[in-house]
DNA sequence: ATGAACGTAAGC
DNA sequence: GCTTACGTTCAT
């Protein structure tokens, strides 16, 4: 049929590449697959080109050569659809999903098999009694009953690149789930008896108020499977690997061994920011491990897959109540005012269980080896769902092929109940997470020893459901004030952040340095930042998905089928009074609240300051919330992580990276963050002049015709460089590349001297007029002379020369006296000059 | 393994 | 016929 006539040479080749796959027959039979095309509806599709990404720069319209012919990174369609010309291979007709009857809809729509590429109406299938496996990751995509029945679902098949897999919703922003949710939601009830063929849903839908255990793995959020986790490679579809690879630094062996281990079901619901309520409590988990194990061996699903929604709901509610009663969410939280803290809180408990489990697993032997057909399929689904930065389009993997025989063998040994899949997968995922941390630490040559348990415990299993959120547009928060970054942030957070200390002191002085011990010569004790790995960054090549747009419901559905009277905006107004911690708790209430509480307006600032380890789930949580201000100070975030983040936070305006490593910060050299206004690089280890040059220099990878001579950081207005060994050469770059700079913090910079101030205020520099706030405190080489230079600054409002040994109070007073003719200044504190009546 | 290049499908 | 850009191959 038409659908199969257009055999592209490429497609043909690729199937031959996958010879080991042994699926050529089916592939060639229907062979050629239809290229998918934009849905034109998703946020990505309706977005305009960013003009900044690699692909945009290639476009002729942006002055590029147009050779790459790829769509803007920000416009990668989230749910590419079959082309209009696609028709059923049997009846030759197009999709008829307009059918009124919901039940019939599925059978009347065109479904494209990701294995054989055949496009067919399920109704036109002859094998009505065999199950197809719908892939919710892509519209109109499944593994048809033929392929499924033929046992092609194993790893072998997975290597095949299904249609449109480039688009698998493997990034946090993916909308697929939600879009599909709307479409398929009603099939929830009986998943195995939809229409002619029984359809196994590979992933849960957003419409499902709570996740079913077996579905959960697919909830795994993007970064979740970073590194090491042995998600058995053989069971991870190739097309997902490429992107996963971004954070994947582990070895095959580990994966292989991991594969052998039976896994306890990892419950991604636990990975949701709000821990879903039907989960067992901590104690329950503890007590049930053994039972669970037994059950697994008997292959009895621990939770029924087919429970109808109301049943599940009830259970959840009860669980929730019990849980809340004995397990108050806030126990032991002190300083947590941030996302991560909330999440980790939840996770700790689970981790313990998981740890134990893992140990036990070693003893369990192999009888619960990995997966069968269906299991693999679900894994695939999971993997694609997992918006790991590693996930993504794949290349035809070779390891997969190598492992095929082993996996096949296992397949025979093992039975395929769904819950086992879940068990298997979850374990692997957890291990993967752990290994990520380890590998990160190892790469740094910094043994994780420094915080072994914590790191483990911090591992998020929280799958951030992707829901909401915003487009990363960025809302327009204001960013800053004398010390404030992050506009629009809620006051209570601010207050908490200050934590009783003046912002100036807390922010300005690194924790180890007291304001009075102002001598940089005293060795700075840095928090053991597990320096992260400098693996090459290649983010742009991988699909970077925009955050979802699918608007959250406007009303809260009530049990009786009606909607609550208050609209979402009203709820949001209420939520805006909650702390982040409280928001996370609220997210557990129901799915609607879950989405509402993720509204980016509630998360304009995300503070992960001093979190020892930034985990993949935290990253995906950040993406989901699209903050305007992100504080990653004194964390051990890696370059890959940071790069990944930045590329997905198009609206980020304030980025705080003080105390991070240069290796990590260097992500800024290759990632673009066009709206960035405030950049805090205080005390970044290893950040000196050469690094500043890398950071500030315009991109050098441009091709002829697309030279952009502007620095990526050209829009920065607030630059914090305290504690860096930078000299005037960096300042020159700053002056040249940051024409909008108004706030500059150079405190504790020992190389800064009067000449530096001279440079900043010299005629012809943009900083001369743009600077309003300069912090030179504890710059011991700055003298009274600098004050005379500052007189040249037209806009200067705030000069901090505190603890500058060579600056005298008299000079400050002289400055004030002389300036008073034009602008009244006052000495707010010793050597702290503040323009009167000006409020930064 | 990765990124660049490009044939050509798809939409108009 | 034109533009866009998917899905592949090619080059490194």
mmCIF file of C-alpha atoms in Angstrom, chain A residues 242-411:
data_model
loop_
_atom_site.group_PDB
_atom_site.id
_atom_site.type_symbol
_atom_site.label_atom_id
_atom_site.label_comp_id
_atom_site.label_asym_id
_atom_site.label_seq_id
_atom_site.Cartn_x
_atom_site.Cartn_y
_atom_site.Cartn_z
ATOM 1 C CA UNK A 242 21.926 8.000 22.409
ATOM 2 C CA UNK A 243 20.582 10.607 24.588
ATOM 3 C CA UNK A 244 20.912 8.657 27.684
ATOM 4 C CA UNK A 245 24.479 8.410 26.907
ATOM 5 C CA UNK A 246 24.821 11.954 27.826
ATOM 6 C CA UNK A 247 25.006 11.051 31.397
ATOM 7 C CA UNK A 248 25.970 7.554 30.945
ATOM 8 C CA UNK A 249 29.435 6.740 31.832
ATOM 9 C CA UNK A 250 29.272 3.284 33.015
ATOM 10 C CA UNK A 251 30.335 0.084 31.615
ATOM 11 C CA UNK A 252 28.606 -2.706 30.017
ATOM 12 C CA UNK A 253 29.678 -5.173 32.564
ATOM 13 C CA UNK A 254 27.851 -3.528 35.256
ATOM 14 C CA UNK A 255 24.808 -3.540 33.224
ATOM 15 C CA UNK A 256 25.178 -7.116 32.476
ATOM 16 C CA UNK A 257 25.561 -8.048 36.040
ATOM 17 C CA UNK A 258 22.782 -5.826 37.009
ATOM 18 C CA UNK A 259 20.630 -7.563 34.594
ATOM 19 C CA UNK A 260 21.077 -10.754 36.368
ATOM 20 C CA UNK A 261 19.833 -9.390 39.546
ATOM 21 C CA UNK A 262 16.239 -9.699 40.260
ATOM 22 C CA UNK A 263 14.830 -6.438 41.180
ATOM 23 C CA UNK A 264 12.389 -5.320 43.608
ATOM 24 C CA UNK A 265 9.823 -3.231 41.991
ATOM 25 C CA UNK A 266 10.903 0.251 41.943
ATOM 26 C CA UNK A 267 7.947 2.397 42.323
ATOM 27 C CA UNK A 268 8.304 5.439 40.336
ATOM 28 C CA UNK A 269 5.328 6.855 41.965
ATOM 29 C CA UNK A 270 7.739 7.373 44.702
ATOM 30 C CA UNK A 271 9.746 9.306 42.396
ATOM 31 C CA UNK A 272 7.055 11.741 41.819
ATOM 32 C CA UNK A 273 7.635 14.799 43.649
ATOM 33 C CA UNK A 274 4.668 14.144 45.627
ATOM 34 C CA UNK A 275 4.906 10.707 46.749
ATOM 35 C CA UNK A 276 1.851 9.098 45.546
ATOM 36 C CA UNK A 277 -0.398 8.114 48.193
ATOM 37 C CA UNK A 278 -1.181 4.559 47.617
ATOM 38 C CA UNK A 279 2.287 3.566 48.258
ATOM 39 C CA UNK A 280 3.153 1.628 51.215
ATOM 40 C CA UNK A 281 4.542 3.393 54.092
ATOM 41 C CA UNK A 282 8.023 2.991 55.136
ATOM 42 C CA UNK A 283 7.231 0.382 57.660
ATOM 43 C CA UNK A 284 5.053 -1.442 55.321
ATOM 44 C CA UNK A 285 7.793 -1.551 52.854
ATOM 45 C CA UNK A 286 10.152 -2.923 55.354
ATOM 46 C CA UNK A 287 7.867 -5.601 56.415
ATOM 47 C CA UNK A 288 6.804 -6.508 53.044
ATOM 48 C CA UNK A 289 10.066 -7.055 51.419
ATOM 49 C CA UNK A 290 10.062 -10.691 51.975
ATOM 50 C CA UNK A 291 6.530 -11.104 51.138
ATOM 51 C CA UNK A 292 7.104 -9.152 48.077
ATOM 52 C CA UNK A 293 9.863 -11.355 47.127
ATOM 53 C CA UNK A 294 7.790 -14.402 47.565
ATOM 54 C CA UNK A 295 5.106 -12.900 45.574
ATOM 55 C CA UNK A 296 7.435 -12.034 42.883
ATOM 56 C CA UNK A 297 8.558 -15.557 42.704
ATOM 57 C CA UNK A 298 5.044 -16.676 42.442
ATOM 58 C CA UNK A 299 4.559 -13.977 39.969
ATOM 59 C CA UNK A 300 1.596 -12.654 41.689
ATOM 60 C CA UNK A 301 1.225 -9.045 41.080
ATOM 61 C CA UNK A 302 1.464 -7.192 44.249
ATOM 62 C CA UNK A 303 -1.012 -4.710 43.099
ATOM 63 C CA UNK A 304 -3.608 -5.599 40.694
ATOM 64 C CA UNK A 305 -3.146 -4.093 37.385
ATOM 65 C CA UNK A 306 -6.723 -4.191 36.599
ATOM 66 C CA UNK A 307 -8.172 -2.570 39.535
ATOM 67 C CA UNK A 308 -10.491 -0.008 38.444
ATOM 68 C CA UNK A 309 -9.803 3.505 39.165
ATOM 69 C CA UNK A 310 -12.174 3.969 41.992
ATOM 70 C CA UNK A 311 -10.733 1.077 43.821
ATOM 71 C CA UNK A 312 -7.308 2.312 43.413
ATOM 72 C CA UNK A 313 -8.345 5.686 44.414
ATOM 73 C CA UNK A 314 -9.852 4.499 47.587
ATOM 74 C CA UNK A 315 -6.850 2.556 48.493
ATOM 75 C CA UNK A 316 -4.731 5.474 47.816
ATOM 76 C CA UNK A 317 -6.710 7.674 49.979
ATOM 77 C CA UNK A 318 -6.488 5.301 52.818
ATOM 78 C CA UNK A 319 -2.881 4.791 52.382
ATOM 79 C CA UNK A 320 -2.405 8.432 52.320
ATOM 80 C CA UNK A 321 -4.241 8.946 55.507
ATOM 81 C CA UNK A 322 -2.365 6.307 57.317
ATOM 82 C CA UNK A 323 0.813 7.479 55.964
ATOM 83 C CA UNK A 324 0.265 11.015 56.903
ATOM 84 C CA UNK A 325 -0.761 10.012 60.319
ATOM 85 C CA UNK A 326 2.353 8.223 61.218
ATOM 86 C CA UNK A 327 4.799 9.638 58.863
ATOM 87 C CA UNK A 328 4.592 13.330 58.938
ATOM 88 C CA UNK A 329 6.132 14.706 55.884
ATOM 89 C CA UNK A 330 8.247 17.235 57.531
ATOM 90 C CA UNK A 331 10.044 15.238 60.043
ATOM 91 C CA UNK A 332 13.633 16.047 60.353
ATOM 92 C CA UNK A 333 13.619 18.811 57.938
ATOM 93 C CA UNK A 334 15.308 21.863 58.959
ATOM 94 C CA UNK A 335 16.651 23.972 56.387
ATOM 95 C CA UNK A 336 14.771 22.682 53.528
ATOM 96 C CA UNK A 337 13.219 25.278 51.499
ATOM 97 C CA UNK A 338 13.775 23.829 48.199
ATOM 98 C CA UNK A 339 12.669 21.355 45.791
ATOM 99 C CA UNK A 340 15.371 18.921 46.270
ATOM 100 C CA UNK A 341 15.070 18.942 49.861
ATOM 101 C CA UNK A 342 11.472 18.040 49.654
ATOM 102 C CA UNK A 343 12.070 15.350 47.272
ATOM 103 C CA UNK A 344 14.926 13.796 48.989
ATOM 104 C CA UNK A 345 13.017 13.752 52.094
ATOM 105 C CA UNK A 346 10.609 11.458 50.512
ATOM 106 C CA UNK A 347 13.226 9.402 49.032
ATOM 107 C CA UNK A 348 15.263 8.663 51.999
ATOM 108 C CA UNK A 349 12.930 6.123 53.288
ATOM 109 C CA UNK A 350 12.648 4.357 50.089
ATOM 110 C CA UNK A 351 16.294 4.288 49.621
ATOM 111 C CA UNK A 352 16.824 2.367 52.711
ATOM 112 C CA UNK A 353 14.525 -0.243 51.521
ATOM 113 C CA UNK A 354 16.077 -0.309 48.191
ATOM 114 C CA UNK A 355 19.466 -0.732 49.643
ATOM 115 C CA UNK A 356 18.446 -3.733 51.523
ATOM 116 C CA UNK A 357 16.756 -5.080 48.591
ATOM 117 C CA UNK A 358 19.752 -4.788 46.551
ATOM 118 C CA UNK A 359 21.738 -6.782 48.960
ATOM 119 C CA UNK A 360 19.190 -9.440 48.999
ATOM 120 C CA UNK A 361 19.125 -9.495 45.351
ATOM 121 C CA UNK A 362 22.555 -10.757 45.219
ATOM 122 C CA UNK A 363 21.405 -13.870 46.963
ATOM 123 C CA UNK A 364 18.343 -14.364 45.063
ATOM 124 C CA UNK A 365 19.851 -15.969 42.155
ATOM 125 C CA UNK A 366 18.799 -15.796 38.681
ATOM 126 C CA UNK A 367 15.429 -17.185 38.545
ATOM 127 C CA UNK A 368 14.102 -13.777 38.276
ATOM 128 C CA UNK A 369 16.147 -12.789 35.405
ATOM 129 C CA UNK A 370 15.011 -10.100 33.156
ATOM 130 C CA UNK A 371 12.294 -9.984 31.076
ATOM 131 C CA UNK A 372 10.234 -11.370 28.491
ATOM 132 C CA UNK A 373 8.632 -10.067 25.621
ATOM 133 C CA UNK A 374 6.127 -7.954 27.279
ATOM 134 C CA UNK A 375 8.446 -6.953 29.907
ATOM 135 C CA UNK A 376 10.896 -5.755 27.455
ATOM 136 C CA UNK A 377 8.281 -3.813 25.774
ATOM 137 C CA UNK A 378 7.419 -2.074 28.874
ATOM 138 C CA UNK A 379 10.987 -1.405 29.474
ATOM 139 C CA UNK A 380 11.188 0.192 26.234
ATOM 140 C CA UNK A 381 8.336 2.267 27.099
ATOM 141 C CA UNK A 382 9.893 3.138 30.282
ATOM 142 C CA UNK A 383 13.071 4.019 28.729
ATOM 143 C CA UNK A 384 11.563 6.247 26.257
ATOM 144 C CA UNK A 385 9.592 7.852 28.879
ATOM 145 C CA UNK A 386 12.483 8.388 30.928
ATOM 146 C CA UNK A 387 13.507 11.759 29.867
ATOM 147 C CA UNK A 388 16.965 11.081 30.679
ATOM 148 C CA UNK A 389 19.411 13.190 28.985
ATOM 149 C CA UNK A 390 20.720 9.986 27.821
ATOM 150 C CA UNK A 391 17.591 9.047 26.190
ATOM 151 C CA UNK A 392 17.037 9.937 22.715
ATOM 152 C CA UNK A 393 17.497 8.968 19.216
ATOM 153 C CA UNK A 394 19.687 6.097 18.832
ATOM 154 C CA UNK A 395 22.040 4.600 16.552
ATOM 155 C CA UNK A 396 21.808 0.995 15.744
ATOM 156 C CA UNK A 397 23.494 -0.330 18.760
ATOM 157 C CA UNK A 398 26.008 -2.998 18.627
ATOM 158 C CA UNK A 399 26.036 -3.934 22.226
ATOM 159 C CA UNK A 400 22.471 -4.671 21.988
ATOM 160 C CA UNK A 401 23.092 -7.175 19.426
ATOM 161 C CA UNK A 402 25.836 -8.752 21.356
ATOM 162 C CA UNK A 403 23.631 -9.164 24.263
ATOM 163 C CA UNK A 404 20.784 -10.491 22.399
ATOM 164 C CA UNK A 405 21.510 -14.120 22.877
ATOM 165 C CA UNK A 406 21.899 -13.804 26.544
ATOM 166 C CA UNK A 407 18.738 -11.947 26.877
ATOM 167 C CA UNK A 408 16.962 -14.360 24.740
ATOM 168 C CA UNK A 409 18.077 -17.153 26.920
ATOM 169 C CA UNK A 410 16.830 -15.357 29.902
ATOM 170 C CA UNK A 411 13.621 -14.813 28.254
#
